[in-house]
Amino acid sequence: MQLCFETEIQRLGKITEEHDGNDGQFGVQSSSSLMPETQFFELNKKIKHMESKLHETLATVKIKEQQVWELELVLSNNNFPKLEGTSSLVSALQDRKEEVKSELEVLLKKKMEAEIEYLILRRTSPNWQILSEDHITLSNGLRHLAGDQEQMMLKLRDAEDKTLKLRERTDKLGAYSEELVRTEYFLRVQHMVCKFSLYFIFQLTLLCVVFGLFGMKLMFPIDGVAPT
């Protein structure tokens, strides 16, 4: 029993050291850990199973202790009738007592192993819970980051579309501006042509009037003036 207890204590120390080492390497192994929350749920399941097993073992130990106590009470009673076959009955009771004691010792060993394993699991559970919470937080952060990245990509695409549309509108406005410049130049030339045309027509008309008046003066001389 003592050897078994020492063996379990050594195993507890090794498991604790391995677990602490794994905690120290969390920064390296967290990326390779597939689903720590699943392992945490499995660990809780094992803890509940060990609790149930420990309760069952304790109940069985109590029953065996009661049987040993009853057998010791019977064997310690000195009022056995001096009948034939009493010695064989006492011997059978003693054998039964030894058998129950052996069973009780085995159960106590199992109880001790279950308690040690339960303590190991209980000690490991908070660390796994922290690891699971950190992993969940990291997963949520990555999911949120992915959502932000997707929104950013959508905004970039929207900005690119707006840039293309703005460029098209700029090109159209440039072409329209060039057309306006050409139209303005044409209108200016047309205005100048019209202006010079009107001026030429006015001068020509004035010249015709002068020539007409001069011709009329030659054709119809003024009275009182004799021709020479």
PDB file of C-alpha atoms in Angstrom:
ATOM      1  CA  MET A   1       0.000   0.000   0.000  1.00  0.00           C
ATOM      2  CA  GLN A   2       2.797   2.417   0.922  1.00  0.00           C
ATOM      3  CA  LEU A   3       4.685   1.541  -2.292  1.00  0.00           C
ATOM      4  CA  CYS A   4       1.574   2.171  -4.370  1.00  0.00           C
ATOM      5  CA  PHE A   5       1.046   5.505  -2.646  1.00  0.00           C
ATOM      6  CA  GLU A   6       4.645   6.583  -3.331  1.00  0.00           C
ATOM      7  CA  THR A   7       4.316   5.482  -6.974  1.00  0.00           C
ATOM      8  CA  GLU A   8       1.168   7.544  -7.417  1.00  0.00           C
ATOM      9  CA  ILE A   9       2.809  10.572  -5.776  1.00  0.00           C
ATOM     10  CA  GLN A  10       5.769  10.290  -8.180  1.00  0.00           C
ATOM     11  CA  ARG A  11       3.373  10.007 -11.123  1.00  0.00           C
ATOM     12  CA  LEU A  12       1.559  13.099  -9.841  1.00  0.00           C
ATOM     13  CA  GLY A  13       4.852  15.011  -9.748  1.00  0.00           C
ATOM     14  CA  LYS A  14       5.772  13.961 -13.300  1.00  0.00           C
ATOM     15  CA  ILE A  15       2.363  14.918 -14.662  1.00  0.00           C
ATOM     16  CA  THR A  16       2.547  18.268 -12.859  1.00  0.00           C
ATOM     17  CA  GLU A  17       6.007  18.976 -14.309  1.00  0.00           C
ATOM     18  CA  GLU A  18       4.857  18.010 -17.802  1.00  0.00           C
ATOM     19  CA  HIS A  19       1.803  20.221 -17.462  1.00  0.00           C
ATOM     20  CA  ASP A  20       3.877  23.186 -16.230  1.00  0.00           C
ATOM     21  CA  GLY A  21       6.241  22.659 -19.147  1.00  0.00           C
ATOM     22  CA  ASN A  22       3.312  22.676 -21.537  1.00  0.00           C
ATOM     23  CA  ASP A  23       2.057  25.898 -19.953  1.00  0.00           C
ATOM     24  CA  GLY A  24       5.486  27.468 -20.545  1.00  0.00           C
ATOM     25  CA  GLN A  25       5.315  26.494 -24.206  1.00  0.00           C
ATOM     26  CA  PHE A  26       1.817  27.818 -24.709  1.00  0.00           C
ATOM     27  CA  GLY A  27       3.031  30.627 -26.940  1.00  0.00           C
ATOM     28  CA  VAL A  28       4.605  28.078 -29.301  1.00  0.00           C
ATOM     29  CA  GLN A  29       2.021  25.331 -29.171  1.00  0.00           C
ATOM     30  CA  SER A  30      -1.146  27.393 -29.109  1.00  0.00           C
ATOM     31  CA  SER A  31      -1.094  27.682 -32.880  1.00  0.00           C
ATOM     32  CA  SER A  32      -0.668  23.920 -33.301  1.00  0.00           C
ATOM     33  CA  SER A  33      -3.398  23.089 -30.779  1.00  0.00           C
ATOM     34  CA  LEU A  34      -6.475  22.238 -32.773  1.00  0.00           C
ATOM     35  CA  MET A  35      -9.249  22.738 -30.258  1.00  0.00           C
ATOM     36  CA  PRO A  36      -8.196  23.343 -26.599  1.00  0.00           C
ATOM     37  CA  GLU A  37     -11.825  23.942 -25.658  1.00  0.00           C
ATOM     38  CA  THR A  38     -12.642  20.395 -26.804  1.00  0.00           C
ATOM     39  CA  GLN A  39      -9.818  19.041 -24.657  1.00  0.00           C
ATOM     40  CA  PHE A  40     -11.127  21.124 -21.775  1.00  0.00           C
ATOM     41  CA  PHE A  41     -14.589  19.598 -22.185  1.00  0.00           C
ATOM     42  CA  GLU A  42     -13.037  16.133 -22.293  1.00  0.00           C
ATOM     43  CA  LEU A  43     -11.125  16.954 -19.107  1.00  0.00           C
ATOM     44  CA  ASN A  44     -14.324  18.048 -17.360  1.00  0.00           C
ATOM     45  CA  LYS A  45     -15.963  14.841 -18.524  1.00  0.00           C
ATOM     46  CA  LYS A  46     -13.106  12.814 -17.027  1.00  0.00           C
ATOM     47  CA  ILE A  47     -13.362  14.775 -13.771  1.00  0.00           C
ATOM     48  CA  LYS A  48     -17.079  14.027 -13.500  1.00  0.00           C
ATOM     49  CA  HIS A  49     -16.392  10.364 -14.282  1.00  0.00           C
ATOM     50  CA  MET A  50     -13.701  10.247 -11.594  1.00  0.00           C
ATOM     51  CA  GLU A  51     -16.049  11.904  -9.090  1.00  0.00           C
ATOM     52  CA  SER A  52     -18.701   9.285  -9.815  1.00  0.00           C
ATOM     53  CA  LYS A  53     -16.119   6.492  -9.597  1.00  0.00           C
ATOM     54  CA  LEU A  54     -14.786   7.903  -6.327  1.00  0.00           C
ATOM     55  CA  HIS A  55     -18.279   8.050  -4.808  1.00  0.00           C
ATOM     56  CA  GLU A  56     -18.959   4.467  -5.871  1.00  0.00           C
ATOM     57  CA  THR A  57     -15.649   3.320  -4.396  1.00  0.00           C
ATOM     58  CA  LEU A  58     -16.361   5.127  -1.132  1.00  0.00           C
ATOM     59  CA  ALA A  59     -19.788   3.486  -0.912  1.00  0.00           C
ATOM     60  CA  THR A  60     -18.269   0.055  -1.555  1.00  0.00           C
ATOM     61  CA  VAL A  61     -15.545   0.684   1.048  1.00  0.00           C
ATOM     62  CA  LYS A  62     -18.177   1.600   3.622  1.00  0.00           C
ATOM     63  CA  ILE A  63     -20.066  -1.616   2.856  1.00  0.00           C
ATOM     64  CA  LYS A  64     -16.896  -3.702   3.193  1.00  0.00           C
ATOM     65  CA  GLU A  65     -15.941  -1.933   6.422  1.00  0.00           C
ATOM     66  CA  GLN A  66     -19.405  -2.699   7.783  1.00  0.00           C
ATOM     67  CA  GLN A  67     -18.971  -6.364   6.825  1.00  0.00           C
ATOM     68  CA  VAL A  68     -15.563  -6.508   8.529  1.00  0.00           C
ATOM     69  CA  TRP A  69     -17.003  -4.869  11.626  1.00  0.00           C
ATOM     70  CA  GLU A  70     -19.890  -7.354  11.720  1.00  0.00           C
ATOM     71  CA  LEU A  71     -17.534 -10.312  11.273  1.00  0.00           C
ATOM     72  CA  GLU A  72     -15.225  -9.038  14.012  1.00  0.00           C
ATOM     73  CA  LEU A  73     -18.245  -8.551  16.252  1.00  0.00           C
ATOM     74  CA  VAL A  74     -19.369 -12.125  15.593  1.00  0.00           C
ATOM     75  CA  LEU A  75     -15.883 -13.549  16.120  1.00  0.00           C
ATOM     76  CA  SER A  76     -15.371 -11.558  19.317  1.00  0.00           C
ATOM     77  CA  ASN A  77     -18.549 -12.981  20.813  1.00  0.00           C
ATOM     78  CA  ASN A  78     -17.617 -15.737  23.308  1.00  0.00           C
ATOM     79  CA  ASN A  79     -21.157 -17.089  23.704  1.00  0.00           C
ATOM     80  CA  PHE A  80     -20.943 -19.626  20.870  1.00  0.00           C
ATOM     81  CA  PRO A  81     -22.750 -22.808  21.791  1.00  0.00           C
ATOM     82  CA  LYS A  82     -20.402 -25.757  22.259  1.00  0.00           C
ATOM     83  CA  LEU A  83     -21.897 -27.699  19.430  1.00  0.00           C
ATOM     84  CA  GLU A  84     -20.336 -29.949  16.937  1.00  0.00           C
ATOM     85  CA  GLY A  85     -19.134 -27.997  13.836  1.00  0.00           C
ATOM     86  CA  THR A  86     -18.705 -24.696  15.682  1.00  0.00           C
ATOM     87  CA  SER A  87     -14.954 -24.640  15.056  1.00  0.00           C
ATOM     88  CA  SER A  88     -15.494 -25.073  11.320  1.00  0.00           C
ATOM     89  CA  LEU A  89     -18.004 -22.199  11.364  1.00  0.00           C
ATOM     90  CA  VAL A  90     -15.534 -19.973  13.197  1.00  0.00           C
ATOM     91  CA  SER A  91     -12.825 -20.944  10.735  1.00  0.00           C
ATOM     92  CA  ALA A  92     -15.139 -20.122   7.828  1.00  0.00           C
ATOM     93  CA  LEU A  93     -15.976 -16.768   9.404  1.00  0.00           C
ATOM     94  CA  GLN A  94     -12.293 -16.010   9.884  1.00  0.00           C
ATOM     95  CA  ASP A  95     -11.592 -16.925   6.274  1.00  0.00           C
ATOM     96  CA  ARG A  96     -14.449 -14.717   5.200  1.00  0.00           C
ATOM     97  CA  LYS A  97     -13.052 -11.939   7.376  1.00  0.00           C
ATOM     98  CA  GLU A  98      -9.630 -12.231   5.755  1.00  0.00           C
ATOM     99  CA  GLU A  99     -11.238 -12.299   2.320  1.00  0.00           C
ATOM    100  CA  VAL A 100     -13.268  -9.176   3.070  1.00  0.00           C
ATOM    101  CA  LYS A 101     -10.151  -7.503   4.461  1.00  0.00           C
ATOM    102  CA  SER A 102      -8.286  -8.301   1.238  1.00  0.00           C
ATOM    103  CA  GLU A 103     -11.153  -6.887  -0.800  1.00  0.00           C
ATOM    104  CA  LEU A 104     -11.217  -3.861   1.467  1.00  0.00           C
ATOM    105  CA  GLU A 105      -7.486  -3.352   0.980  1.00  0.00           C
ATOM    106  CA  VAL A 106      -7.901  -3.523  -2.796  1.00  0.00           C
ATOM    107  CA  LEU A 107     -10.775  -1.054  -2.614  1.00  0.00           C
ATOM    108  CA  LEU A 108      -8.748   1.279  -0.428  1.00  0.00           C
ATOM    109  CA  LYS A 109      -5.945   1.108  -2.979  1.00  0.00           C
ATOM    110  CA  LYS A 110      -8.394   1.930  -5.782  1.00  0.00           C
ATOM    111  CA  LYS A 111      -9.867   4.697  -3.647  1.00  0.00           C
ATOM    112  CA  MET A 112      -6.422   6.203  -3.107  1.00  0.00           C
ATOM    113  CA  GLU A 113      -5.604   5.959  -6.829  1.00  0.00           C
ATOM    114  CA  ALA A 114      -8.940   7.549  -7.708  1.00  0.00           C
ATOM    115  CA  GLU A 115      -8.373  10.362  -5.207  1.00  0.00           C
ATOM    116  CA  ILE A 116      -4.876  11.050  -6.574  1.00  0.00           C
ATOM    117  CA  GLU A 117      -6.107  11.017 -10.180  1.00  0.00           C
ATOM    118  CA  TYR A 118      -9.019  13.217  -9.184  1.00  0.00           C
ATOM    119  CA  LEU A 119      -6.629  15.697  -7.532  1.00  0.00           C
ATOM    120  CA  ILE A 120      -4.458  15.699 -10.671  1.00  0.00           C
ATOM    121  CA  LEU A 121      -7.461  16.402 -12.866  1.00  0.00           C
ATOM    122  CA  ARG A 122      -8.765  19.084 -10.528  1.00  0.00           C
ATOM    123  CA  ARG A 123      -5.358  20.754 -10.463  1.00  0.00           C
ATOM    124  CA  THR A 124      -5.076  20.587 -14.247  1.00  0.00           C
ATOM    125  CA  SER A 125      -8.626  21.793 -14.896  1.00  0.00           C
ATOM    126  CA  PRO A 126      -8.123  25.522 -14.051  1.00  0.00           C
ATOM    127  CA  ASN A 127      -5.065  25.745 -16.305  1.00  0.00           C
ATOM    128  CA  TRP A 128      -6.942  24.081 -19.154  1.00  0.00           C
ATOM    129  CA  GLN A 129      -9.859  26.398 -18.494  1.00  0.00           C
ATOM    130  CA  ILE A 130      -7.561  29.422 -18.797  1.00  0.00           C
ATOM    131  CA  LEU A 131      -6.049  27.931 -21.957  1.00  0.00           C
ATOM    132  CA  SER A 132      -9.505  27.309 -23.393  1.00  0.00           C
ATOM    133  CA  GLU A 133     -10.667  30.834 -22.565  1.00  0.00           C
ATOM    134  CA  ASP A 134      -7.505  32.284 -24.122  1.00  0.00           C
ATOM    135  CA  HIS A 135      -8.033  30.169 -27.227  1.00  0.00           C
ATOM    136  CA  ILE A 136     -11.682  31.235 -27.460  1.00  0.00           C
ATOM    137  CA  THR A 137     -10.656  34.877 -27.012  1.00  0.00           C
ATOM    138  CA  LEU A 138      -7.997  34.471 -29.695  1.00  0.00           C
ATOM    139  CA  SER A 139     -10.489  32.776 -32.029  1.00  0.00           C
ATOM    140  CA  ASN A 140     -13.008  35.567 -31.485  1.00  0.00           C
ATOM    141  CA  GLY A 141     -10.270  38.140 -32.077  1.00  0.00           C
ATOM    142  CA  LEU A 142      -9.205  36.433 -35.296  1.00  0.00           C
ATOM    143  CA  ARG A 143     -12.824  36.137 -36.396  1.00  0.00           C
ATOM    144  CA  HIS A 144     -13.367  39.829 -35.629  1.00  0.00           C
ATOM    145  CA  LEU A 145     -10.138  40.680 -37.463  1.00  0.00           C
ATOM    146  CA  ALA A 146     -11.264  38.622 -40.454  1.00  0.00           C
ATOM    147  CA  GLY A 147     -14.590  40.462 -40.405  1.00  0.00           C
ATOM    148  CA  ASP A 148     -12.796  43.813 -40.258  1.00  0.00           C
ATOM    149  CA  GLN A 149     -10.513  42.725 -43.088  1.00  0.00           C
ATOM    150  CA  GLU A 150     -13.518  41.692 -45.168  1.00  0.00           C
ATOM    151  CA  GLN A 151     -15.196  45.030 -44.487  1.00  0.00           C
ATOM    152  CA  MET A 152     -11.969  46.802 -45.405  1.00  0.00           C
ATOM    153  CA  MET A 153     -11.785  44.855 -48.672  1.00  0.00           C
ATOM    154  CA  LEU A 154     -15.376  45.818 -49.435  1.00  0.00           C
ATOM    155  CA  LYS A 155     -14.583  49.454 -48.685  1.00  0.00           C
ATOM    156  CA  LEU A 156     -11.501  49.276 -50.919  1.00  0.00           C
ATOM    157  CA  ARG A 157     -13.553  47.796 -53.744  1.00  0.00           C
ATOM    158  CA  ASP A 158     -16.167  50.486 -53.253  1.00  0.00           C
ATOM    159  CA  ALA A 159     -13.436  53.149 -53.289  1.00  0.00           C
ATOM    160  CA  GLU A 160     -11.969  51.649 -56.484  1.00  0.00           C
ATOM    161  CA  ASP A 161     -15.397  51.680 -58.129  1.00  0.00           C
ATOM    162  CA  LYS A 162     -15.925  55.288 -57.090  1.00  0.00           C
ATOM    163  CA  THR A 163     -12.450  56.172 -58.396  1.00  0.00           C
ATOM    164  CA  LEU A 164     -13.205  54.573 -61.762  1.00  0.00           C
ATOM    165  CA  LYS A 165     -16.536  56.361 -61.977  1.00  0.00           C
ATOM    166  CA  LEU A 166     -14.901  59.651 -60.998  1.00  0.00           C
ATOM    167  CA  ARG A 167     -12.209  59.115 -63.640  1.00  0.00           C
ATOM    168  CA  GLU A 168     -14.870  58.454 -66.272  1.00  0.00           C
ATOM    169  CA  ARG A 169     -16.725  61.590 -65.244  1.00  0.00           C
ATOM    170  CA  THR A 170     -13.447  63.555 -65.359  1.00  0.00           C
ATOM    171  CA  ASP A 171     -12.750  62.295 -68.872  1.00  0.00           C
ATOM    172  CA  LYS A 172     -16.264  63.217 -69.942  1.00  0.00           C
ATOM    173  CA  LEU A 173     -15.929  66.669 -68.381  1.00  0.00           C
ATOM    174  CA  GLY A 174     -12.551  67.126 -70.124  1.00  0.00           C
ATOM    175  CA  ALA A 175     -14.059  66.212 -73.489  1.00  0.00           C
ATOM    176  CA  TYR A 176     -17.029  68.502 -72.832  1.00  0.00           C
ATOM    177  CA  SER A 177     -14.656  71.319 -71.837  1.00  0.00           C
ATOM    178  CA  GLU A 178     -12.682  70.908 -75.055  1.00  0.00           C
ATOM    179  CA  GLU A 179     -15.930  70.964 -77.014  1.00  0.00           C
ATOM    180  CA  LEU A 180     -16.948  74.159 -75.231  1.00  0.00           C
ATOM    181  CA  VAL A 181     -13.593  75.760 -76.062  1.00  0.00           C
ATOM    182  CA  ARG A 182     -13.967  74.858 -79.731  1.00  0.00           C
ATOM    183  CA  THR A 183     -17.555  76.135 -79.752  1.00  0.00           C
ATOM    184  CA  GLU A 184     -16.511  79.382 -78.083  1.00  0.00           C
ATOM    185  CA  TYR A 185     -13.734  79.889 -80.642  1.00  0.00           C
ATOM    186  CA  PHE A 186     -16.137  79.201 -83.490  1.00  0.00           C
ATOM    187  CA  LEU A 187     -18.661  81.665 -82.054  1.00  0.00           C
ATOM    188  CA  ARG A 188     -15.989  84.318 -81.690  1.00  0.00           C
ATOM    189  CA  VAL A 189     -14.868  83.870 -85.286  1.00  0.00           C
ATOM    190  CA  GLN A 190     -18.476  83.899 -86.428  1.00  0.00           C
ATOM    191  CA  HIS A 191     -19.118  87.057 -84.427  1.00  0.00           C
ATOM    192  CA  MET A 192     -16.069  88.754 -85.918  1.00  0.00           C
ATOM    193  CA  VAL A 193     -17.100  87.709 -89.446  1.00  0.00           C
ATOM    194  CA  CYS A 194     -20.598  89.020 -88.872  1.00  0.00           C
ATOM    195  CA  LYS A 195     -19.212  92.238 -87.449  1.00  0.00           C
ATOM    196  CA  PHE A 196     -16.863  92.801 -90.372  1.00  0.00           C
ATOM    197  CA  SER A 197     -19.581  91.800 -92.827  1.00  0.00           C
ATOM    198  CA  LEU A 198     -22.001  94.318 -91.355  1.00  0.00           C
ATOM    199  CA  TYR A 199     -19.310  96.952 -91.361  1.00  0.00           C
ATOM    200  CA  PHE A 200     -18.478  96.198 -95.024  1.00  0.00           C
ATOM    201  CA  ILE A 201     -22.153  96.234 -95.999  1.00  0.00           C
ATOM    202  CA  PHE A 202     -22.632  99.518 -94.157  1.00  0.00           C
ATOM    203  CA  GLN A 203     -19.602 101.058 -95.900  1.00  0.00           C
ATOM    204  CA  LEU A 204     -20.732  99.696 -99.251  1.00  0.00           C
ATOM    205  CA  THR A 205     -24.224 101.044 -98.726  1.00  0.00           C
ATOM    206  CA  LEU A 206     -22.848 104.412 -97.695  1.00  0.00           C
ATOM    207  CA  LEU A 207     -20.607 104.443-100.757  1.00  0.00           C
ATOM    208  CA  CYS A 208     -23.546 103.595-103.009  1.00  0.00           C
ATOM    209  CA  VAL A 209     -25.567 106.428-101.480  1.00  0.00           C
ATOM    210  CA  VAL A 210     -22.717 108.867-102.038  1.00  0.00           C
ATOM    211  CA  PHE A 211     -22.292 107.741-105.626  1.00  0.00           C
ATOM    212  CA  GLY A 212     -26.022 107.938-106.164  1.00  0.00           C
ATOM    213  CA  LEU A 213     -26.222 111.447-104.811  1.00  0.00           C
ATOM    214  CA  PHE A 214     -23.245 112.465-106.864  1.00  0.00           C
ATOM    215  CA  GLY A 215     -24.768 110.976-110.026  1.00  0.00           C
ATOM    216  CA  MET A 216     -28.076 112.666-109.361  1.00  0.00           C
ATOM    217  CA  LYS A 217     -26.281 115.938-108.911  1.00  0.00           C
ATOM    218  CA  LEU A 218     -24.561 115.491-112.252  1.00  0.00           C
ATOM    219  CA  MET A 219     -27.747 114.465-113.982  1.00  0.00           C
ATOM    220  CA  PHE A 220     -29.889 117.209-112.528  1.00  0.00           C
ATOM    221  CA  PRO A 221     -27.913 120.449-112.236  1.00  0.00           C
ATOM    222  CA  ILE A 222     -29.082 123.214-109.953  1.00  0.00           C
ATOM    223  CA  ASP A 223     -31.084 126.110-111.575  1.00  0.00           C
ATOM    224  CA  GLY A 224     -29.304 129.476-112.224  1.00  0.00           C
ATOM    225  CA  VAL A 225     -26.063 127.940-113.086  1.00  0.00           C
ATOM    226  CA  ALA A 226     -25.181 128.046-116.789  1.00  0.00           C
ATOM    227  CA  PRO A 227     -23.063 125.382-118.134  1.00  0.00           C
ATOM    228  CA  THR A 228     -19.761 126.477-119.482  1.00  0.00           C
TER     229      THR A 228
END
